[in-house]
CSV table of C-alpha atoms and ligand atoms in Angstrom, one decimal:
chain,number,residue,atom,x,y,z
A,18,MET,CA,22.6,-53.5,-30.6
A,19,ASP,CA,20.2,-53.8,-27.7
A,20,LYS,CA,21.4,-54.5,-24.3
A,21,ILE,CA,19.4,-56.5,-21.7
A,22,SER,CA,20.3,-56.1,-18.0
A,23,ILE,CA,19.3,-58.9,-15.8
A,24,ILE,CA,19.0,-58.1,-12.1
A,25,VAL,CA,19.3,-61.0,-9.7
A,26,PRO,CA,18.8,-60.3,-6.0
A,27,CYS,CA,20.6,-63.0,-3.9
A,28,TYR,CA,20.5,-63.7,-0.2
A,29,ASN,CA,22.4,-66.7,0.9
A,30,GLU,CA,22.3,-68.3,-2.5
A,31,GLU,CA,25.8,-69.7,-3.0
A,32,GLU,CA,24.3,-73.0,-4.2
A,33,ALA,CA,21.8,-71.6,-6.6
A,34,MET,CA,24.0,-69.0,-8.3
A,35,PRO,CA,26.2,-71.2,-10.4
A,36,ILE,CA,23.2,-73.2,-11.6
A,37,PHE,CA,21.4,-70.0,-12.4
A,38,TYR,CA,24.4,-68.7,-14.4
A,39,GLN,CA,24.6,-71.9,-16.4
A,40,GLU,CA,20.9,-71.6,-17.4
A,41,ILE,CA,20.8,-67.9,-18.2
A,42,ILE,CA,24.0,-68.1,-20.2
A,43,LYS,CA,22.3,-70.7,-22.5
A,44,VAL,CA,19.5,-68.2,-23.2
A,45,ALA,CA,22.1,-65.4,-23.7
A,46,ASN,CA,24.0,-67.5,-26.2
A,47,GLU,CA,20.8,-68.3,-28.2
A,48,MET,CA,19.9,-64.6,-28.4
A,49,LYS,CA,22.8,-63.5,-30.6
A,50,LYS,CA,21.5,-60.1,-31.6
A,51,VAL,CA,21.4,-58.9,-28.0
A,52,GLU,CA,24.1,-57.9,-25.5
A,53,PHE,CA,23.6,-59.0,-21.9
A,54,GLU,CA,24.7,-57.9,-18.5
A,55,PHE,CA,23.9,-59.8,-15.3
A,56,ILE,CA,23.8,-57.9,-12.1
A,57,PHE,CA,23.9,-60.0,-9.0
A,58,ILE,CA,22.9,-58.2,-5.8
A,59,ASN,CA,24.4,-59.6,-2.7
A,60,ASP,CA,21.9,-58.6,-0.1
A,61,GLY,CA,24.2,-59.0,3.0
A,62,SER,CA,24.5,-62.8,2.6
A,63,LYS,CA,26.1,-64.8,5.4
A,64,ASP,CA,27.4,-67.5,3.1
A,65,ASN,CA,29.8,-67.3,0.1
A,66,THR,CA,27.4,-65.5,-2.2
A,67,LEU,CA,29.8,-62.6,-2.6
A,68,GLN,CA,32.7,-64.9,-3.3
A,69,VAL,CA,30.7,-66.7,-6.0
A,70,ALA,CA,29.7,-63.3,-7.6
A,71,ARG,CA,33.4,-62.3,-7.7
A,72,GLU,CA,34.4,-65.5,-9.3
A,73,LEU,CA,31.6,-65.2,-11.9
A,74,HIS,CA,32.8,-61.7,-12.7
A,75,GLU,CA,36.4,-62.9,-13.1
A,76,TYR,CA,35.2,-65.7,-15.4
A,77,ASP,CA,32.7,-63.5,-17.4
A,78,LYS,CA,32.9,-59.8,-17.5
A,79,ARG,CA,29.3,-59.5,-18.4
A,80,VAL,CA,28.6,-60.4,-14.8
A,81,ARG,CA,28.5,-57.4,-12.5
A,82,TYR,CA,27.7,-57.4,-8.8
A,83,ILE,CA,26.6,-55.1,-6.1
A,84,SER,CA,27.3,-56.1,-2.5
A,85,MET,CA,25.4,-54.4,0.3
A,86,SER,CA,26.7,-53.6,3.7
A,87,ARG,CA,24.0,-55.7,5.3
A,88,ASN,CA,20.7,-57.4,4.5
A,89,PHE,CA,18.3,-54.7,3.3
A,90,GLY,CA,15.6,-57.0,1.9
A,91,LYS,CA,14.7,-57.9,-1.7
A,92,GLU,CA,12.9,-54.6,-2.4
A,93,ALA,CA,16.1,-52.7,-1.7
A,94,GLY,CA,18.1,-55.2,-3.8
A,95,MET,CA,15.8,-54.7,-6.8
A,96,LEU,CA,16.1,-50.9,-6.5
A,97,ALA,CA,19.9,-51.1,-6.3
A,98,GLY,CA,19.8,-53.3,-9.5
A,99,LEU,CA,17.5,-50.9,-11.3
A,100,GLU,CA,19.7,-48.0,-10.5
A,101,ALA,CA,22.8,-49.7,-11.6
A,102,ALA,CA,21.4,-51.3,-14.8
A,103,ARG,CA,22.7,-49.8,-18.1
A,104,GLY,CA,20.6,-51.9,-20.5
A,105,ASP,CA,17.8,-50.8,-22.9
A,106,TYR,CA,15.7,-53.5,-21.4
A,107,ILE,CA,15.8,-54.5,-17.8
A,108,ALA,CA,14.7,-57.8,-16.3
A,109,ILE,CA,14.4,-58.8,-12.6
A,110,MET,CA,14.8,-62.5,-11.8
A,111,ASP,CA,15.1,-64.7,-8.8
A,112,VAL,CA,18.2,-66.8,-8.6
A,113,ASP,CA,16.4,-70.0,-7.6
A,114,LEU,CA,15.2,-70.7,-11.2
A,115,GLN,CA,11.6,-70.3,-10.1
A,116,ASP,CA,11.5,-67.8,-12.9
A,117,PRO,CA,12.1,-69.8,-16.1
A,118,PRO,CA,15.0,-68.1,-18.0
A,119,TYR,CA,13.7,-69.3,-21.4
A,120,LEU,CA,10.8,-66.7,-21.1
A,121,ILE,CA,13.4,-63.9,-21.6
A,122,LYS,CA,13.5,-64.5,-25.3
A,123,GLU,CA,9.7,-64.4,-25.6
A,124,MET,CA,9.5,-61.3,-23.5
A,125,TYR,CA,12.1,-59.5,-25.5
A,126,ASP,CA,10.4,-60.4,-28.8
A,127,THR,CA,7.1,-59.1,-27.4
A,128,LEU,CA,8.6,-55.8,-26.3
A,129,LYS,CA,10.4,-55.4,-29.7
A,130,ASN,CA,7.4,-56.2,-31.9
A,131,GLU,CA,4.3,-55.3,-30.0
A,132,ASP,CA,3.1,-52.2,-28.3
A,133,TYR,CA,4.1,-53.1,-24.8
A,134,ASP,CA,6.4,-51.5,-22.3
A,135,CYS,CA,6.6,-54.4,-20.0
A,136,VAL,CA,6.1,-58.1,-20.0
A,137,ALA,CA,5.4,-59.6,-16.6
A,138,THR,CA,4.7,-63.0,-15.3
A,139,ARG,CA,2.1,-64.5,-12.9
A,140,ARG,CA,1.8,-67.9,-11.4
A,141,VAL,CA,-1.5,-69.6,-12.2
A,142,SER,CA,-0.9,-72.5,-9.8
A,143,ARG,CA,0.5,-72.6,-6.3
A,144,GLU,CA,1.7,-76.1,-6.3
A,145,GLY,CA,4.3,-77.0,-3.7
A,146,GLU,CA,3.0,-74.3,-1.4
A,147,PRO,CA,1.4,-75.0,2.0
A,148,PRO,CA,-2.4,-74.8,1.5
A,149,ILE,CA,-2.9,-72.3,4.3
A,150,ARG,CA,-0.4,-70.0,2.7
A,151,SER,CA,-2.3,-70.2,-0.6
A,152,PHE,CA,-5.5,-69.5,1.2
A,153,PHE,CA,-4.2,-66.4,2.9
A,154,ALA,CA,-2.6,-65.3,-0.3
A,155,ARG,CA,-5.9,-65.4,-2.1
A,156,CYS,CA,-7.7,-63.5,0.7
A,157,TYR,CA,-4.9,-60.9,0.7
A,158,TYR,CA,-5.2,-60.2,-3.1
A,159,LYS,CA,-9.0,-59.9,-2.8
A,160,LEU,CA,-8.7,-57.5,0.0
A,161,ILE,CA,-6.0,-55.2,-1.3
A,162,ASN,CA,-7.7,-54.9,-4.7
A,163,LYS,CA,-10.9,-53.8,-3.0
A,164,ILE,CA,-9.2,-51.1,-0.9
A,165,SER,CA,-6.5,-49.9,-3.2
A,166,ASN,CA,-6.8,-47.9,-6.5
A,167,THR,CA,-3.6,-49.6,-7.7
A,168,GLU,CA,-4.2,-53.0,-9.2
A,169,ILE,CA,-2.1,-55.7,-7.5
A,170,VAL,CA,-2.4,-58.8,-9.8
A,171,ASP,CA,-2.9,-62.1,-8.0
A,172,GLY,CA,0.1,-64.4,-8.3
A,173,ALA,CA,2.2,-61.7,-10.0
A,174,ARG,CA,5.9,-62.4,-9.6
A,175,ASP,CA,8.7,-59.9,-9.6
A,176,PHE,CA,10.0,-61.6,-12.8
A,177,ARG,CA,9.5,-59.1,-15.7
A,178,LEU,CA,11.3,-57.4,-18.5
A,179,MET,CA,10.8,-53.7,-18.8
A,180,SER,CA,11.7,-50.9,-21.2
A,181,ARG,CA,14.2,-48.3,-20.2
A,182,GLN,CA,11.5,-45.7,-20.1
A,183,MET,CA,9.4,-47.6,-17.6
A,184,VAL,CA,12.4,-48.2,-15.4
A,185,ASP,CA,13.3,-44.5,-15.4
A,186,SER,CA,9.7,-43.8,-14.2
A,187,ILE,CA,10.1,-46.4,-11.5
A,188,LEU,CA,13.3,-44.8,-10.3
A,189,GLU,CA,11.4,-41.6,-9.9
A,190,VAL,CA,9.3,-43.2,-7.2
A,191,LYS,CA,11.5,-42.4,-4.3
A,192,GLU,CA,9.6,-43.7,-1.4
A,193,TYR,CA,11.4,-45.5,1.4
A,194,ASN,CA,8.8,-48.2,2.1
A,195,ARG,CA,8.9,-49.9,-1.2
A,196,PHE,CA,6.4,-52.4,-2.4
A,197,SER,CA,7.5,-53.0,-6.0
A,198,LYS,CA,4.5,-54.9,-7.2
A,199,GLY,CA,2.5,-51.9,-6.4
A,200,ILE,CA,5.0,-49.4,-7.9
A,201,PHE,CA,5.2,-51.4,-11.1
A,202,SER,CA,1.5,-51.1,-11.5
A,203,TRP,CA,1.3,-47.5,-10.3
A,204,VAL,CA,3.6,-46.1,-12.9
A,205,GLY,CA,1.3,-47.3,-15.6
A,206,TYR,CA,2.4,-48.3,-19.1
A,207,ASN,CA,1.2,-51.3,-21.0
A,208,THR,CA,1.9,-54.6,-19.4
A,209,LYS,CA,1.5,-58.0,-21.0
A,210,TRP,CA,1.0,-60.9,-18.6
A,211,LEU,CA,2.5,-64.3,-19.2
A,212,GLU,CA,1.2,-67.2,-17.2
A,213,TYR,CA,3.1,-70.2,-16.0
A,214,LYS,CA,2.8,-73.0,-13.5
A,215,ASN,CA,4.7,-72.7,-10.2
A,216,VAL,CA,8.2,-74.3,-10.2
A,217,GLU,CA,10.0,-75.3,-7.1
A,218,ARG,CA,13.4,-73.7,-6.3
A,219,VAL,CA,16.4,-75.7,-7.5
A,220,ALA,CA,18.7,-75.2,-4.5
A,221,GLY,CA,18.8,-73.5,-1.1
A,222,THR,CA,15.7,-72.6,0.9
A,223,THR,CA,13.0,-70.0,0.7
A,224,LYS,CA,13.8,-66.8,2.6
A,225,TRP,CA,10.1,-66.1,3.4
A,226,SER,CA,8.5,-67.4,6.5
A,227,PHE,CA,4.7,-67.2,6.9
A,228,TRP,CA,5.1,-64.4,9.5
A,229,LYS,CA,7.4,-62.4,7.2
A,230,LEU,CA,4.9,-62.7,4.4
A,231,PHE,CA,2.1,-61.6,6.7
A,232,LEU,CA,4.0,-58.4,7.7
A,233,TYR,CA,5.0,-57.8,4.1
A,234,SER,CA,1.3,-57.9,3.1
A,235,LEU,CA,0.4,-55.4,5.9
A,236,GLU,CA,3.1,-53.1,4.7
A,237,SER,CA,1.8,-53.2,1.1
A,238,ILE,CA,-1.7,-52.4,2.3
A,239,ILE,CA,-0.4,-49.4,4.2
A,240,ALA,CA,1.7,-48.3,1.2
A,241,PHE,CA,-1.1,-48.5,-1.3
A,242,SER,CA,-4.3,-47.8,0.5
A,243,THR,CA,-5.6,-45.3,3.0
A,244,VAL,CA,-8.9,-47.1,3.5
A,245,PRO,CA,-7.9,-48.5,6.9
A,246,LEU,CA,-7.6,-44.9,8.1
A,247,SER,CA,-11.3,-44.5,7.6
A,248,ILE,CA,-12.1,-47.4,9.8
A,249,ALA,CA,-12.2,-45.3,12.9
A,250,ALA,CA,-14.6,-42.8,11.3
A,251,ILE,CA,-17.0,-45.5,10.0
A,252,LEU,CA,-17.0,-47.4,13.2
A,253,GLY,CA,-17.6,-44.2,15.2
A,254,ILE,CA,-20.7,-43.4,13.2
A,255,LEU,CA,-21.9,-47.0,13.5
A,256,PHE,CA,-21.5,-47.0,17.3
A,257,CYS,CA,-23.3,-43.7,17.7
A,258,LEU,CA,-26.2,-45.2,15.8
A,259,VAL,CA,-26.3,-48.3,18.0
A,260,ALA,CA,-26.0,-46.2,21.1
A,261,PHE,CA,-28.9,-44.0,19.9
A,262,ILE,CA,-31.1,-47.1,19.3
A,263,MET,CA,-30.2,-48.5,22.7
A,264,ILE,CA,-31.1,-45.2,24.5
A,265,VAL,CA,-34.6,-45.2,22.9
A,266,VAL,CA,-35.1,-48.9,23.8
A,267,ILE,CA,-34.0,-48.4,27.4
A,268,ILE,CA,-36.1,-45.2,27.9
A,269,THR,CA,-39.3,-46.9,26.6
A,270,LYS,CA,-38.6,-50.0,28.6
A,271,THR,CA,-38.2,-48.0,31.8
A,272,LEU,CA,-41.3,-46.0,31.2
A,273,THR,CA,-43.5,-49.0,30.3
A,274,VAL,CA,-42.4,-52.0,32.4
A,275,GLY,CA,-40.0,-50.3,34.9
A,276,ASP,CA,-36.5,-51.6,35.1
A,277,PRO,CA,-34.7,-53.5,37.9
A,278,VAL,CA,-31.0,-52.5,37.5
A,279,ALA,CA,-29.3,-55.6,36.1
A,280,GLY,CA,-26.9,-54.4,33.5
A,281,TRP,CA,-23.5,-55.1,34.9
A,282,PRO,CA,-22.3,-58.0,32.7
A,283,SER,CA,-23.6,-56.4,29.5
A,284,LEU,CA,-21.9,-53.1,30.5
A,285,VAL,CA,-18.6,-54.8,31.0
A,286,CYS,CA,-18.8,-56.5,27.6
A,287,ILE,CA,-19.6,-53.3,25.9
A,288,ILE,CA,-16.8,-51.4,27.6
A,289,PHE,CA,-14.3,-54.1,26.6
A,290,PHE,CA,-15.6,-54.2,23.1
A,291,VAL,CA,-15.6,-50.5,22.5
A,292,SER,CA,-12.2,-49.9,24.0
A,293,GLY,CA,-10.9,-52.8,21.9
A,294,VAL,CA,-12.2,-51.2,18.8
A,295,GLN,CA,-10.6,-47.9,19.9
A,296,LEU,CA,-7.2,-49.4,20.5
A,297,PHE,CA,-7.4,-51.2,17.2
A,298,CYS,CA,-8.1,-47.9,15.3
A,299,LEU,CA,-5.3,-46.2,17.2
A,300,GLY,CA,-3.0,-49.0,16.2
A,301,VAL,CA,-4.0,-48.6,12.5
A,302,MET,CA,-3.2,-44.9,12.8
A,303,GLY,CA,0.0,-45.7,14.5
A,304,GLN,CA,1.1,-47.9,11.5
A,305,TYR,CA,0.6,-45.0,9.1
A,306,LEU,CA,2.4,-42.6,11.5
A,307,ALA,CA,5.3,-45.0,11.7
A,308,LYS,CA,5.6,-45.2,8.0
A,309,THR,CA,5.4,-41.5,7.7
A,310,TYR,CA,8.1,-41.2,10.3
A,311,LEU,CA,10.4,-43.6,8.4
A,312,GLU,CA,9.7,-41.7,5.2
A,313,VAL,CA,10.5,-38.3,6.7
A,314,LYS,CA,13.8,-39.5,8.1
A,315,ASN,CA,14.8,-39.9,4.5
A,316,ARG,CA,17.5,-42.5,5.1
A,317,PRO,CA,19.1,-44.2,2.1
A,318,ILE,CA,17.3,-47.4,1.1
A,319,TYR,CA,20.4,-49.4,0.8
A,320,ILE,CA,24.2,-49.0,1.3
A,321,VAL,CA,26.7,-50.5,-1.1
A,322,LYS,CA,29.9,-51.9,0.2
A,323,GLU,CA,31.5,-53.3,-2.9
A,324,THR,CA,30.9,-53.6,-6.6
A,325,GLU,CA,32.9,-55.1,-9.4
A,326,GLU,CA,34.2,-51.6,-10.2
A,327,SER,CA,35.2,-50.6,-6.7
A,328,LYS,CA,37.0,-53.9,-6.4
A,329,CYS,CA,39.1,-53.1,-9.5
A,330,LYS,CA,40.1,-49.7,-8.1
A,331,ARG,CA,41.4,-51.1,-4.8
B,419,UDP,N1,16.1,-62.3,-1.5
B,419,UDP,C1,16.9,-61.1,-1.3
B,419,UDP,N2,16.9,-60.6,0.0
B,419,UDP,C2,16.2,-61.1,1.0
B,419,UDP,C3,15.4,-62.2,0.7
B,419,UDP,C4,15.4,-62.8,-0.5
B,419,UDP,O1,17.6,-60.7,-2.2
B,419,UDP,O2,16.2,-60.5,2.1
B,419,UDP,C5,16.1,-62.9,-2.9
B,419,UDP,C6,16.4,-64.4,-2.9
B,419,UDP,O3,17.8,-64.6,-2.9
B,419,UDP,C7,15.8,-64.9,-4.1
B,419,UDP,C8,14.6,-63.9,-4.2
B,419,UDP,O4,14.9,-62.8,-3.4
B,419,UDP,O5,16.6,-64.7,-5.3
B,419,UDP,C9,13.3,-64.6,-3.8
B,419,UDP,O6,13.4,-65.2,-2.6
B,419,UDP,P1,12.8,-66.6,-2.3
B,419,UDP,O7,13.1,-67.6,-3.4
B,419,UDP,O8,13.4,-67.1,-1.0
B,419,UDP,O9,11.3,-66.3,-2.2
B,419,UDP,P2,10.1,-67.2,-2.7
B,419,UDP,O10,10.4,-67.6,-4.1
B,419,UDP,O11,10.1,-68.4,-1.8
B,419,UDP,O12,8.9,-66.4,-2.5
B,420,MG,MG1,11.9,-68.5,-4.8
């Protein structure tokens, strides 16, 4: 009998968890030929998420949970889930029901019967999202796909069902700065994309502010592209060319018409501009250096404080 592990990262989701459990259990009951385990990851929530997870485990032993010592972010949560999962097929889902649970069945059938290792989902509409956010999201996807060799699919969600083999490959990617959408794509394998319309969350509030998303997008660019590192080199060549042309122009001008010195404003502008560009390039390099620094420190990506098993032992 196949087993499907469903990983559910939760951060302050006490309201959404019971609703999610109700819905997913319906799907699980329909799929009689498959065993299930549900792994709730409590990502250092400040509300009663852990309490709810414990209660769900008491009520249904298929529910497992991993509680972190603090908030480590969704990426760390997903990794913790993937490492703990024991299933033959592994799914990642948000707890807010923005990822429709009924798709699990379709995904499982596809993996079983067709030659795919992963069935992933992407949103084709961004309804209910502020227009500016959608605009920046689109620009971001265009940019990153230009400068990165790894394909990052527009509107891709983390909701997906993967084979054991693919998950094992993902777990071999040990980097500290994790950008899962990139890693899923980087490991390869055949992925089938299901499309669906955006659904609004059932309870609670989104954990992503615009600023957080912006920083996250920068991190993903640094994680999956080294093109920004070439900016300094390219700009350097460009500026040399411009300087050369200007030298020629000024020399000919002085020789032919003579030149009353009147270059102060333009000089100041040029100095500001060029030093701005220099600082910018230095900043870009600093970002890569910072990531390298964090990577070299080799700290654990998350710390577990309690699981359903450790709770039993106590
Ligand atoms: N999440 C998490 N840790 C965090 C932030 C979010 O585990 O630091 C979880 C959250 O509980 C939810 C999922 O990640 O299950 C997606 O978050 P959210 O719905 O807030 O994001 P959105 O759908 O608005 O992009
Ligand atoms: Mg959500």
